[in-house]
Amino acid sequence: MSDKRIEDYGLIGDLHTAALVGLDGSIDWLCLPHFDDRACLAALLDDESAGYWSLAPTGHARLSRRDYDAHSLVLRTRWESTDGIVDVIDFMPPRDEAANVVRIVEGVEGRVQMSTSLCLRFDYGRITPWIHAGNDAPGTPCSEEFAAVAGPDAVWVRTDVPLRHEAGTLNATFDVSSGKQIAFVLTHKPSYLPPPAAINARHALKETTRFWSRWIDQCTYNGPWSREVHRSLMLLKALTYAPTGGIVAAVTTSLPEQLGGSRNWDYRYGWLRDATFTLEALINTGYTDEALAWRAWLVRAVAGDPSKLQIMYGLDGTQRIPEMTLDWLNGYQGSRPVRVGNAAAGQHQLDVWGETLDGLHLAREAGLQANDSAWDLQRSLVDWIQQHWQEPDNGLWEMRGPKQHFVHSKVMAWVGVDRAIRAVEQQGLPGDVATWKQLAQAIHADICAHGFDPKRNTFTQFYGSHGLDASLLLLPRVGFLPWDDPRIIGTVEAVAQELDSDGFLLRYDNTADGNADGLSGRENAFLVCSFWLVDAWHGIGEHQRAEHLFERLLALRNDLGLLSEEYDTQAHRHMGNTPQAFSLVGLINSAQTLSGQSDPLITREASR
């Protein structure tokens, strides 16, 4: 079982899927051909028998440096030994015909002996493929080519050095001298189609670097944390599914919220809530094309009966995401079960109606071209809110305990109605604004009457709750009450104190109301919530506290700028799925807030 930490991994991707590369030079996670397909390299969730691809010097060598080249998602790892220095360059070219993983070994100094071992195991480590020589593919000839086939999947491996096929694994040992390059290309294509054309690895490197450089050059953020924001934006872009515009929450499944625990979930889907925050980050940094693509994905995904709105969808808009466990995998460092699919897709979470309306409002305020079908959808969502806002739900944290009247859920119902009112009054769109105003006032009054504890001067997690919830920090951000309202100031201070985990924030206190989430075990500090606290401190005028917390959060990133979902403040390590879109978005939005660049394009202040 691997002892590698979650933060030991770097990300490469092609806007259809992604791979995780460890500090030891091993790719331990890769799903092909898409983010949510079955992994063919899954050592991350078990051990080497579940599939891996190692590439590193033989004998004693040390990793002296790794970073992304320039403004790109091209990962360069430098190894030093007594014999010389060598770089390993890992990347995935933005996809054309097929998925490609490219690994180039480049001699820098001296002469270094290298070894590689590619152990493909399809269906999350369950299936050993049939491997055979595959020199029948079109394209540039190379000295070695093998095909690995398992049912509908086929992978071609091409390289400049001889490969040995040993017990279902492709191995090679070779030398690289200064100024020389050795390339390995892994290409996926369905097994029932003709073999894919070979690509030129060195040309693909240039094109991939150019693609990412041009993309990040569009960024309009120029504040004091430009390097951190640019890296987070590129990682966020890598979580985008190019064919549809959907945004995956993370590239992994079942990385645990508690080591050895059972809070292990599949995040390889598109959450409407996450995507709305992502949309705000993209629009405010100049990426309107991505915002347009996301809006189109959203409208397609949620089309139809508004009562059937889900919290998440597949990246192609798939609605059914059945959850199952992969019992042959031992899980990341023994954290079982390993889950694929996500049963939370069927939960009732009232806030999603408001999040969807808010996201479309942000797109409209940013000047994105009007879309009649999007407005028709919004009107139907408001009508649904009008009929159902008084019902309990599972809350934004996907509680698996009893349904409650969660305060954040009610607030987001109010937000949805408020945004529809603004569309009528400010954009001239058709709608029953008088009725909607009455509805918004009724929801607002209900929340203030039942979701606020005057004795403690704080809003609560749900009506009658003794506990708090980090999502309460969003109330002023979405315009429910102004930042200087005493109830908001009291809520910020209470949340910061009662949900504290070494200066970071928990999502909620599961013990405050007797295991409200219905799950065993504990959680760690939730990173996006800690970024929300940065924004909240800033909002109530505590600017020094806000910037101090922001700098502490930046220090949690790994050496490549990745953030996972949670952070264990006792073991000082990342926990949860990675890289987490929600965490990256929190960083981007907080940097904009602290830089005074959070609202030049859009605003979430409410109508009055």
Coordinates of C-alpha atoms in Angstrom, one line a residue:
M1 CA 0.0 0.0 0.0
S2 CA 1.4 3.4 -1.0
D3 CA 2.6 5.8 1.7
K4 CA 2.4 8.8 -0.7
R5 CA 0.4 11.8 0.5
I6 CA -2.3 13.4 -1.5
E7 CA -0.2 16.5 -1.8
D8 CA 2.6 14.5 -3.4
Y9 CA 0.7 14.5 -6.7
G10 CA 0.8 16.9 -9.6
L11 CA -1.9 17.2 -12.3
I12 CA -1.7 16.9 -16.1
G13 CA -4.7 17.0 -18.3
D14 CA -6.2 17.4 -21.8
L15 CA -9.6 19.0 -21.0
H16 CA -11.3 15.6 -21.2
T17 CA -9.5 13.7 -18.5
A18 CA -6.5 14.0 -16.2
A19 CA -3.6 12.1 -14.6
L20 CA -1.9 12.4 -11.2
V21 CA 1.9 12.2 -11.2
G22 CA 3.6 11.4 -7.9
L23 CA 6.9 12.8 -6.5
D24 CA 8.5 9.5 -7.3
G25 CA 7.7 9.8 -11.0
S26 CA 4.8 7.4 -11.0
I27 CA 1.4 8.1 -12.6
D28 CA -1.0 6.5 -10.1
W29 CA -4.3 7.7 -11.4
L30 CA -5.7 7.9 -14.9
C31 CA -9.2 7.5 -16.3
L32 CA -9.6 7.0 -20.0
P33 CA -11.1 8.4 -22.1
H34 CA -12.9 10.8 -19.8
F35 CA -12.8 12.0 -16.2
D36 CA -15.5 9.7 -15.0
D37 CA -14.6 6.6 -17.0
R38 CA -13.0 3.5 -15.4
A39 CA -9.4 4.0 -14.4
C40 CA -6.7 2.1 -16.1
L41 CA -4.1 3.3 -13.6
A42 CA -5.5 3.2 -10.0
A43 CA -2.6 2.6 -7.7
L44 CA -3.8 5.7 -5.9
L45 CA -6.6 3.7 -4.4
D46 CA -4.8 0.4 -3.7
D47 CA -1.2 -0.5 -4.5
E48 CA 0.8 -1.1 -7.7
S49 CA -1.3 -4.1 -8.6
A50 CA -4.1 -1.7 -9.5
G51 CA -2.1 0.0 -12.2
Y52 CA 0.7 2.5 -12.4
W53 CA 3.4 4.0 -14.7
S54 CA 6.7 4.7 -13.1
L55 CA 9.5 6.7 -14.8
A56 CA 12.6 7.7 -12.8
P57 CA 16.4 7.1 -12.6
T58 CA 17.6 3.8 -11.3
G59 CA 19.8 3.6 -8.2
H60 CA 20.3 6.6 -5.9
A61 CA 18.9 9.9 -7.2
R62 CA 17.1 12.7 -5.7
L63 CA 14.3 14.9 -7.0
S64 CA 15.8 18.4 -6.8
R65 CA 12.9 20.4 -8.4
R66 CA 9.6 20.1 -10.0
D67 CA 7.3 22.8 -11.5
Y68 CA 5.1 23.6 -14.4
D69 CA 7.0 25.0 -17.4
A70 CA 6.3 28.7 -17.8
H71 CA 2.6 29.4 -18.0
S72 CA 1.5 25.9 -18.8
L73 CA 0.3 22.6 -17.5
V74 CA 3.5 20.9 -18.7
L75 CA 5.1 19.3 -15.6
R76 CA 8.9 19.1 -15.4
T77 CA 10.6 17.0 -12.7
R78 CA 14.4 17.3 -12.3
W79 CA 16.4 14.4 -10.9
E80 CA 20.0 14.6 -9.8
S81 CA 22.4 11.7 -9.3
T82 CA 26.2 11.2 -9.1
D83 CA 26.1 10.3 -12.8
G84 CA 24.3 13.4 -14.0
I85 CA 21.0 15.4 -14.2
V86 CA 17.9 14.5 -16.1
D87 CA 14.4 16.1 -16.5
V88 CA 11.2 14.2 -17.0
I89 CA 8.5 16.2 -18.8
D90 CA 4.9 15.0 -18.4
F91 CA 1.9 16.5 -20.2
M92 CA -1.3 15.7 -22.1
P93 CA -1.8 17.6 -25.3
P94 CA -5.3 19.2 -25.6
R95 CA -7.2 16.5 -27.3
D96 CA -7.7 16.2 -31.1
E97 CA -8.5 12.6 -32.2
A98 CA -7.5 10.6 -29.1
A99 CA -6.2 10.9 -25.6
N100 CA -2.4 11.0 -25.3
V101 CA -0.2 11.0 -22.2
V102 CA 3.4 12.1 -23.2
R103 CA 6.5 11.5 -21.1
I104 CA 9.8 12.9 -22.4
V105 CA 13.1 12.1 -20.6
E106 CA 15.6 14.9 -21.3
G107 CA 19.3 14.6 -20.5
V108 CA 20.7 17.8 -18.8
E109 CA 24.1 16.8 -17.6
G110 CA 26.2 13.6 -17.7
R111 CA 24.7 10.2 -18.4
V112 CA 21.8 8.9 -16.3
Q113 CA 20.3 5.4 -16.3
M114 CA 16.5 5.4 -16.3
S115 CA 13.9 2.8 -15.8
T116 CA 10.2 2.7 -16.6
S117 CA 7.4 0.3 -15.8
L118 CA 3.9 0.5 -17.2
C119 CA 1.3 -1.7 -15.5
L120 CA -2.0 -1.1 -17.2
R121 CA -5.0 -2.5 -15.3
F122 CA -8.4 -1.6 -16.7
D123 CA -11.7 -1.2 -14.8
Y124 CA -10.0 0.2 -11.7
G125 CA -7.4 -2.5 -11.4
R126 CA -9.6 -5.4 -12.0
I127 CA -8.7 -6.4 -15.6
T128 CA -5.2 -7.3 -17.0
P129 CA -5.2 -6.4 -20.7
W130 CA -4.0 -8.5 -23.6
I131 CA -0.7 -7.0 -24.6
H132 CA 0.8 -7.5 -28.1
A133 CA 3.1 -5.9 -30.6
G134 CA 1.2 -3.1 -32.4
N135 CA 3.3 -1.9 -35.3
D136 CA 0.4 -1.6 -37.6
A137 CA -0.7 1.9 -36.6
P138 CA -0.2 4.8 -39.0
G139 CA 2.2 7.7 -38.3
T140 CA 5.8 8.2 -37.5
P141 CA 7.7 5.0 -37.0
C142 CA 9.3 4.2 -33.7
S143 CA 11.5 1.5 -32.3
E144 CA 8.9 0.0 -30.0
E145 CA 5.1 -0.1 -30.2
F146 CA 2.7 -2.3 -28.1
A147 CA -1.1 -2.4 -27.9
A148 CA -3.0 -3.3 -24.7
V149 CA -6.6 -4.4 -25.2
A150 CA -9.4 -5.0 -22.7
G151 CA -12.9 -5.2 -24.0
P152 CA -13.9 -1.7 -25.4
D153 CA -10.6 -0.1 -24.4
A154 CA -7.3 -0.1 -26.2
V155 CA -4.0 1.7 -25.4
W156 CA -1.0 2.0 -27.6
V157 CA 2.4 2.6 -26.2
R158 CA 5.1 4.0 -28.4
T159 CA 8.7 4.9 -27.5
D160 CA 12.3 5.2 -28.8
V161 CA 13.7 2.4 -26.6
P162 CA 13.1 -1.4 -26.5
L163 CA 10.3 -2.5 -24.2
R164 CA 10.1 -5.9 -22.4
H165 CA 6.7 -7.5 -21.9
E166 CA 6.8 -9.2 -18.5
A167 CA 3.7 -10.6 -16.7
G168 CA 1.4 -8.0 -18.1
T169 CA 3.8 -5.1 -17.6
L170 CA 5.9 -3.2 -20.1
N171 CA 9.4 -2.5 -18.7
A172 CA 12.5 -0.7 -20.0
T173 CA 15.9 0.3 -18.8
F174 CA 17.9 2.9 -20.8
D175 CA 20.5 5.6 -20.6
V176 CA 20.0 9.3 -21.4
S177 CA 23.0 11.6 -22.0
S178 CA 23.2 15.4 -22.0
G179 CA 21.2 17.0 -24.8
K180 CA 19.3 13.8 -25.7
Q181 CA 15.6 13.1 -25.4
I182 CA 13.7 9.8 -25.1
A183 CA 9.9 10.0 -25.6
F184 CA 7.1 7.7 -24.4
V185 CA 3.5 8.2 -25.7
L186 CA 0.5 6.4 -24.4
T187 CA -2.6 6.7 -26.6
H188 CA -6.1 5.6 -25.9
K189 CA -8.8 4.8 -28.5
P190 CA -11.7 2.4 -28.5
S191 CA -10.6 -1.1 -29.4
Y192 CA -13.1 -1.5 -32.2
L193 CA -11.8 1.5 -34.1
P194 CA -8.7 1.6 -36.3
P195 CA -5.4 2.3 -34.4
P196 CA -4.8 6.0 -33.7
A197 CA -2.1 7.9 -35.7
A198 CA 1.2 8.4 -33.8
I199 CA 1.9 11.9 -32.6
N200 CA 5.3 13.6 -32.6
A201 CA 6.0 14.1 -28.9
R202 CA 8.3 17.0 -29.3
H203 CA 5.9 18.9 -31.6
A204 CA 3.1 18.1 -29.1
L205 CA 5.2 19.6 -26.3
K206 CA 5.5 22.9 -28.2
E207 CA 1.8 23.0 -29.1
T208 CA 0.7 22.2 -25.5
T209 CA 2.9 24.9 -24.0
R210 CA 1.6 27.4 -26.6
F211 CA -2.0 26.5 -25.8
W212 CA -1.7 27.1 -22.1
S213 CA 0.4 30.2 -22.5
R214 CA -2.2 31.8 -24.8
W215 CA -5.0 30.8 -22.5
I216 CA -3.5 32.3 -19.3
D217 CA -2.6 35.5 -21.2
Q218 CA -6.3 36.3 -21.3
C219 CA -6.4 36.7 -17.5
T220 CA -7.4 40.2 -16.4
Y221 CA -6.4 39.8 -12.8
N222 CA -3.3 41.9 -12.0
G223 CA -3.3 42.0 -8.2
P224 CA -0.6 41.1 -5.7
W225 CA -1.2 37.3 -5.9
S226 CA -1.0 37.0 -9.7
R227 CA 1.2 33.9 -9.7
E228 CA -1.2 32.0 -7.3
V229 CA -4.3 33.1 -9.2
H230 CA -2.9 32.2 -12.6
R231 CA -1.9 28.7 -11.4
S232 CA -5.3 28.1 -9.8
L233 CA -7.0 29.3 -13.0
M234 CA -5.0 26.8 -15.1
L235 CA -5.8 24.0 -12.7
L236 CA -9.5 25.0 -12.9
K237 CA -9.4 25.1 -16.6
A238 CA -7.9 21.5 -16.5
L239 CA -11.1 20.5 -14.6
T240 CA -13.2 21.7 -17.6
Y241 CA -14.8 19.1 -19.9
A242 CA -14.2 20.7 -23.2
P243 CA -16.9 19.0 -25.3
T244 CA -19.8 20.3 -23.1
G245 CA -18.4 23.1 -20.9
G246 CA -19.1 21.1 -17.7
I247 CA -16.8 21.5 -14.8
V248 CA -15.7 18.5 -12.7
A249 CA -15.5 19.0 -8.9
A250 CA -12.3 17.0 -8.7
V251 CA -10.5 14.4 -10.9
T252 CA -10.5 11.7 -8.2
T253 CA -12.9 9.4 -6.3
S254 CA -12.8 8.2 -2.7
L255 CA -9.8 10.1 -1.4
P256 CA -10.9 10.2 2.2
E257 CA -12.1 13.1 4.3
Q258 CA -10.7 11.2 7.3
L259 CA -7.8 8.8 6.8
G260 CA -9.0 5.2 7.3
G261 CA -12.6 6.4 7.5
S262 CA -15.7 5.8 5.3
R263 CA -16.4 9.4 4.1
N264 CA -15.1 8.6 0.6
W265 CA -17.0 10.0 -2.3
D266 CA -16.8 10.3 -6.1
Y267 CA -16.3 13.9 -7.2
R268 CA -15.9 13.3 -10.9
Y269 CA -19.1 15.1 -11.8
G270 CA -20.5 18.6 -12.2
W271 CA -22.1 20.2 -9.2
L272 CA -24.4 23.1 -9.9
R273 CA -23.3 24.8 -6.7
D274 CA -19.6 24.5 -7.3
A275 CA -20.0 25.6 -10.9
T276 CA -21.8 28.9 -9.9
F277 CA -18.8 29.9 -7.7
T278 CA -16.5 28.8 -10.6
L279 CA -18.5 31.0 -13.0
E280 CA -18.0 34.0 -10.8
A281 CA -14.2 33.3 -10.7
L282 CA -14.0 32.9 -14.5
I283 CA -16.1 35.9 -15.4
N284 CA -14.2 38.2 -13.0
T285 CA -10.9 37.1 -14.5
G286 CA -11.9 37.6 -18.1
Y287 CA -12.9 34.1 -19.2
T288 CA -16.3 34.7 -20.8
D289 CA -16.0 31.9 -23.3
E290 CA -15.8 29.4 -20.5
A291 CA -18.8 31.1 -18.8
L292 CA -20.8 30.8 -22.0
A293 CA -19.9 27.1 -22.4
W294 CA -20.9 26.5 -18.8
R295 CA -24.3 28.3 -19.2
A296 CA -25.0 26.2 -22.3
W297 CA -24.1 23.0 -20.3
L298 CA -26.3 24.1 -17.4
V299 CA -29.4 24.8 -19.6
R300 CA -29.1 21.5 -21.3
A301 CA -28.5 19.5 -18.1
V302 CA -31.4 20.9 -16.2
A303 CA -33.8 21.2 -19.1
G304 CA -37.3 19.8 -18.5
D305 CA -39.3 19.6 -15.3
P306 CA -37.9 22.0 -12.6
S307 CA -39.0 19.6 -9.9
K308 CA -36.4 17.2 -11.2
L309 CA -33.4 19.6 -10.8
Q310 CA -30.4 17.7 -9.4
I311 CA -27.5 19.0 -7.4
M312 CA -25.0 17.3 -9.8
Y313 CA -24.9 15.9 -13.3
G314 CA -22.5 13.9 -15.4
L315 CA -20.2 16.1 -17.5
D316 CA -22.3 15.3 -20.6
G317 CA -25.5 16.1 -18.7
T318 CA -26.2 12.6 -17.5
Q319 CA -28.8 12.6 -14.7
R320 CA -28.5 9.1 -13.3
I321 CA -25.3 8.6 -11.3
P322 CA -25.8 5.4 -9.4
E323 CA -23.5 4.8 -6.5
M324 CA -21.6 1.5 -6.0
T325 CA -18.5 0.2 -4.2
L326 CA -15.4 -1.4 -5.7
D327 CA -14.8 -4.0 -3.1
W328 CA -11.6 -5.3 -4.7
L329 CA -9.8 -2.1 -3.9
N330 CA -8.4 -1.4 -0.5
G331 CA -8.8 2.3 -0.8
Y332 CA -6.3 5.1 -0.3
Q333 CA -4.1 4.0 2.6
G334 CA -6.8 1.6 3.8
S335 CA -9.7 4.1 3.5
R336 CA -12.7 2.0 2.4
P337 CA -15.1 1.7 0.7
V338 CA -14.0 3.0 -2.7
R339 CA -17.1 4.4 -4.3
V340 CA -18.0 5.3 -7.9
G341 CA -21.1 7.2 -8.7
N342 CA -22.8 9.4 -6.1
A343 CA -26.1 8.7 -4.5
A344 CA -26.3 12.4 -3.3
A345 CA -27.4 13.2 -6.9
G346 CA -30.9 12.1 -5.8
Q347 CA -31.0 14.3 -2.7
H348 CA -33.4 17.2 -2.3
Q349 CA -31.2 20.3 -1.8
L350 CA -33.3 23.5 -2.0
D351 CA -30.3 25.8 -2.4
V352 CA -29.6 24.4 -5.8
W353 CA -32.6 26.2 -7.3
G354 CA -31.2 29.4 -6.0
E355 CA -27.6 28.6 -7.0
T356 CA -28.8 27.9 -10.6
L357 CA -30.7 31.2 -10.8
D358 CA -27.8 33.1 -9.3
G359 CA -25.4 31.6 -11.8
L360 CA -27.5 32.6 -14.7
H361 CA -27.9 36.0 -13.2
L362 CA -24.1 36.4 -12.9
A363 CA -23.8 35.4 -16.6
R364 CA -26.4 38.0 -17.6
E365 CA -24.8 40.8 -15.5
A366 CA -21.4 40.0 -17.1
G367 CA -22.9 40.9 -20.4
L368 CA -23.2 37.4 -21.9
Q369 CA -25.6 37.4 -24.8
A370 CA -29.2 36.9 -23.8
N371 CA -30.6 33.4 -24.1
D372 CA -34.4 33.0 -24.3
S373 CA -34.3 29.4 -23.2
A374 CA -32.2 30.3 -20.2
W375 CA -34.8 32.9 -19.1
D376 CA -37.7 30.4 -19.7
L377 CA -35.8 28.0 -17.4
Q378 CA -35.4 30.7 -14.7
R379 CA -39.1 31.5 -14.6
S380 CA -40.0 27.9 -14.2
L381 CA -37.4 27.5 -11.4
V382 CA -38.9 30.5 -9.6
D383 CA -42.4 29.0 -9.9
W384 CA -41.1 25.8 -8.3
I385 CA -39.5 27.8 -5.4
Q386 CA -42.8 29.5 -4.8
Q387 CA -44.5 26.1 -4.2
H388 CA -41.7 24.3 -2.3
W389 CA -39.5 26.7 -0.3
Q390 CA -41.1 25.8 3.0
E391 CA -40.1 22.2 2.7
P392 CA -37.1 20.7 4.6
D393 CA -34.1 19.5 2.6
N394 CA -30.7 17.8 2.9
G395 CA -28.7 21.0 2.8
L396 CA -25.7 22.0 0.7
W397 CA -23.3 19.5 2.5
E398 CA -25.4 16.5 1.3
M399 CA -26.5 15.5 4.8
R400 CA -27.5 11.8 5.0
G401 CA -29.4 12.3 8.2
P402 CA -33.0 13.7 8.6
K403 CA -34.0 16.6 6.4
Q404 CA -34.1 20.0 8.1
H405 CA -35.0 23.6 7.4
F406 CA -31.4 24.6 6.6
V407 CA -30.8 28.3 6.8
H408 CA -28.4 28.5 3.8
S409 CA -31.0 26.6 1.7
K410 CA -33.7 29.0 2.6
V411 CA -31.4 32.0 1.9
M412 CA -30.6 30.6 -1.6
A413 CA -34.3 30.2 -2.3
W414 CA -34.6 33.9 -1.5
V415 CA -31.6 34.6 -3.8
G416 CA -33.2 32.8 -6.7
V417 CA -36.4 34.9 -6.4
D418 CA -34.4 38.1 -5.9
R419 CA -32.3 37.5 -9.0
A420 CA -35.5 37.0 -11.1
I421 CA -36.8 40.3 -9.8
R422 CA -33.6 42.1 -10.8
A423 CA -33.9 40.5 -14.3
V424 CA -37.3 42.1 -14.7
E425 CA -36.5 45.5 -13.2
Q426 CA -33.0 46.0 -14.7
Q427 CA -33.1 43.9 -17.9
G428 CA -36.7 44.3 -18.9
L429 CA -37.4 40.6 -19.1
P430 CA -41.0 39.5 -18.7
G431 CA -42.2 38.3 -15.3
D432 CA -44.7 38.7 -12.4
V433 CA -42.4 41.0 -10.3
A434 CA -45.2 42.0 -7.8
T435 CA -45.8 38.4 -6.8
W436 CA -42.1 37.6 -6.7
K437 CA -41.4 40.6 -4.4
Q438 CA -44.1 39.3 -2.0
L439 CA -42.5 35.9 -2.1
A440 CA -39.0 37.2 -1.5
Q441 CA -40.2 39.2 1.5
A442 CA -42.0 36.2 3.0
I443 CA -38.9 34.0 2.7
H444 CA -36.6 36.7 4.1
A445 CA -38.9 37.3 7.1
D446 CA -39.2 33.5 7.8
I447 CA -35.4 33.1 7.9
C448 CA -34.9 36.0 10.2
A449 CA -37.7 34.8 12.5
H450 CA -36.7 31.1 12.7
G451 CA -33.0 30.8 11.6
F452 CA -31.5 33.5 13.9
D453 CA -30.7 32.9 17.6
P454 CA -30.9 36.4 19.3
K455 CA -29.4 35.1 22.5
R456 CA -26.2 34.1 20.7
N457 CA -26.5 36.8 18.1
T458 CA -25.9 34.4 15.2
F459 CA -27.8 32.6 12.5
T460 CA -27.9 28.8 13.0
Q461 CA -27.3 25.8 10.8
F462 CA -31.0 25.0 10.6
Y463 CA -34.2 26.2 12.3
G464 CA -33.9 25.4 16.0
S465 CA -30.3 24.2 15.6
H466 CA -27.7 24.5 18.3
G467 CA -25.0 24.3 15.7
L468 CA -23.5 26.6 13.1
D469 CA -22.5 26.2 9.5
A470 CA -19.7 27.8 7.5
S471 CA -22.2 28.5 4.7
L472 CA -23.7 31.2 7.0
L473 CA -20.7 33.3 6.0
L474 CA -22.3 33.6 2.5
L475 CA -25.4 35.4 3.7
P476 CA -24.0 39.0 3.1
R477 CA -22.0 37.9 0.0
V478 CA -25.3 37.0 -1.8
G479 CA -26.9 40.2 -0.5
F480 CA -29.3 38.7 2.1
L481 CA -28.1 41.3 4.7
P482 CA -25.4 43.9 4.5
W483 CA -22.0 43.3 5.9
D484 CA -22.4 45.9 8.7
D485 CA -25.7 44.4 10.0
P486 CA -25.0 43.4 13.7
R487 CA -26.5 39.9 13.0
I488 CA -24.0 39.3 10.2
I489 CA -21.0 40.5 12.4
G490 CA -22.2 38.3 15.2
T491 CA -22.5 35.3 12.8
V492 CA -19.0 35.8 11.4
E493 CA -17.5 36.0 14.9
A494 CA -19.5 32.9 16.1
V495 CA -18.6 30.8 13.1
A496 CA -15.0 31.7 13.4
Q497 CA -14.9 30.7 17.0
E498 CA -17.1 27.6 17.1
L499 CA -16.0 26.0 13.9
D500 CA -12.3 26.7 14.4
S501 CA -9.7 24.1 13.5
D502 CA -6.3 25.6 14.2
G503 CA -7.4 28.9 12.6
F504 CA -9.1 27.2 9.6
L505 CA -12.8 26.2 9.5
L506 CA -14.9 23.0 9.7
R507 CA -18.0 22.9 7.5
Y508 CA -20.2 22.3 10.6
D509 CA -20.0 20.7 14.0
N510 CA -21.5 17.3 13.6
T511 CA -21.9 16.8 17.4
A512 CA -23.9 20.0 18.0
D513 CA -27.2 18.5 17.1
G514 CA -26.5 14.8 17.6
N515 CA -24.9 13.5 14.4
A516 CA -27.0 15.6 12.1
D517 CA -25.2 14.3 9.0
G518 CA -26.0 10.7 9.7
L519 CA -22.3 9.6 9.2
S520 CA -19.7 8.1 11.4
G521 CA -16.2 9.6 11.9
R522 CA -15.0 13.1 11.8
E523 CA -14.0 15.7 9.2
N524 CA -11.1 18.0 8.8
A525 CA -10.9 21.7 8.0
F526 CA -12.8 22.4 4.8
L527 CA -10.7 24.7 2.6
V528 CA -13.3 26.6 0.7
C529 CA -15.0 27.5 4.0
S530 CA -11.8 28.9 5.2
F531 CA -11.6 31.1 2.1
W532 CA -15.2 32.2 2.8
L533 CA -13.9 33.3 6.2
V534 CA -11.2 35.4 4.5
D535 CA -14.0 37.2 2.6
A536 CA -16.1 37.5 5.7
W537 CA -13.3 39.1 7.8
H538 CA -12.7 41.5 4.9
G539 CA -16.4 42.2 4.6
I540 CA -16.8 43.3 8.3
G541 CA -13.7 45.4 8.2
E542 CA -11.1 43.0 9.7
H543 CA -8.7 43.4 6.8
Q544 CA -5.5 42.3 8.7
R545 CA -7.2 39.1 9.9
A546 CA -8.4 38.4 6.4
E547 CA -5.0 38.8 4.8
H548 CA -3.3 36.8 7.5
L549 CA -5.7 33.9 7.0
F550 CA -5.4 34.1 3.2
E551 CA -1.6 33.8 3.5
R552 CA -1.9 30.8 5.8
L553 CA -4.2 29.1 3.2
L554 CA -1.8 29.8 0.4
A555 CA 0.9 28.0 2.4
L556 CA -1.2 24.9 2.4
R557 CA -0.9 24.4 -1.4
N558 CA 1.5 21.8 -2.5
D559 CA 4.6 22.7 -4.5
L560 CA 2.6 22.9 -7.7
G561 CA -0.2 25.0 -6.4
L562 CA -2.8 22.1 -5.9
L563 CA -5.3 22.1 -3.1
S564 CA -7.5 19.2 -2.1
E565 CA -10.9 19.4 -0.4
E566 CA -9.8 19.4 3.2
Y567 CA -6.7 19.8 5.4
D568 CA -5.8 17.8 8.5
T569 CA -4.5 20.3 11.0
Q570 CA -3.1 17.6 13.3
A571 CA -1.3 15.5 10.7
H572 CA -0.5 18.6 8.5
R573 CA -1.6 16.9 5.3
H574 CA -4.2 17.3 2.5
M575 CA -7.4 15.2 2.7
G576 CA -10.3 14.6 0.3
N577 CA -10.5 14.6 -3.4
T578 CA -7.9 16.6 -5.4
P579 CA -7.4 19.0 -7.0
Q580 CA -10.7 20.4 -5.7
A581 CA -12.4 23.0 -7.9
F582 CA -14.2 24.5 -4.9
S583 CA -10.9 25.2 -3.1
L584 CA -9.2 26.7 -6.1
V585 CA -12.2 28.9 -6.7
G586 CA -12.1 30.0 -3.1
L587 CA -8.5 31.1 -3.6
I588 CA -9.3 33.0 -6.8
N589 CA -12.3 34.8 -5.4
S590 CA -10.6 35.7 -2.1
A591 CA -7.6 37.1 -4.0
Q592 CA -10.0 39.3 -6.0
T593 CA -11.7 40.4 -2.8
L594 CA -8.5 41.3 -1.0
S595 CA -7.2 43.1 -4.1
G596 CA -10.4 45.1 -4.5
Q597 CA -11.1 43.4 -7.8
S598 CA -14.1 41.3 -6.8
D599 CA -16.9 43.2 -8.5
P600 CA -15.8 45.3 -11.5
L601 CA -17.9 43.0 -13.8
I602 CA -20.6 41.5 -11.6
T603 CA -22.2 42.1 -8.3
R604 CA -24.3 39.9 -6.0
E605 CA -25.9 42.7 -4.0
A606 CA -29.6 42.2 -3.6
S607 CA -32.4 44.4 -4.9
R608 CA -34.3 46.3 -2.3

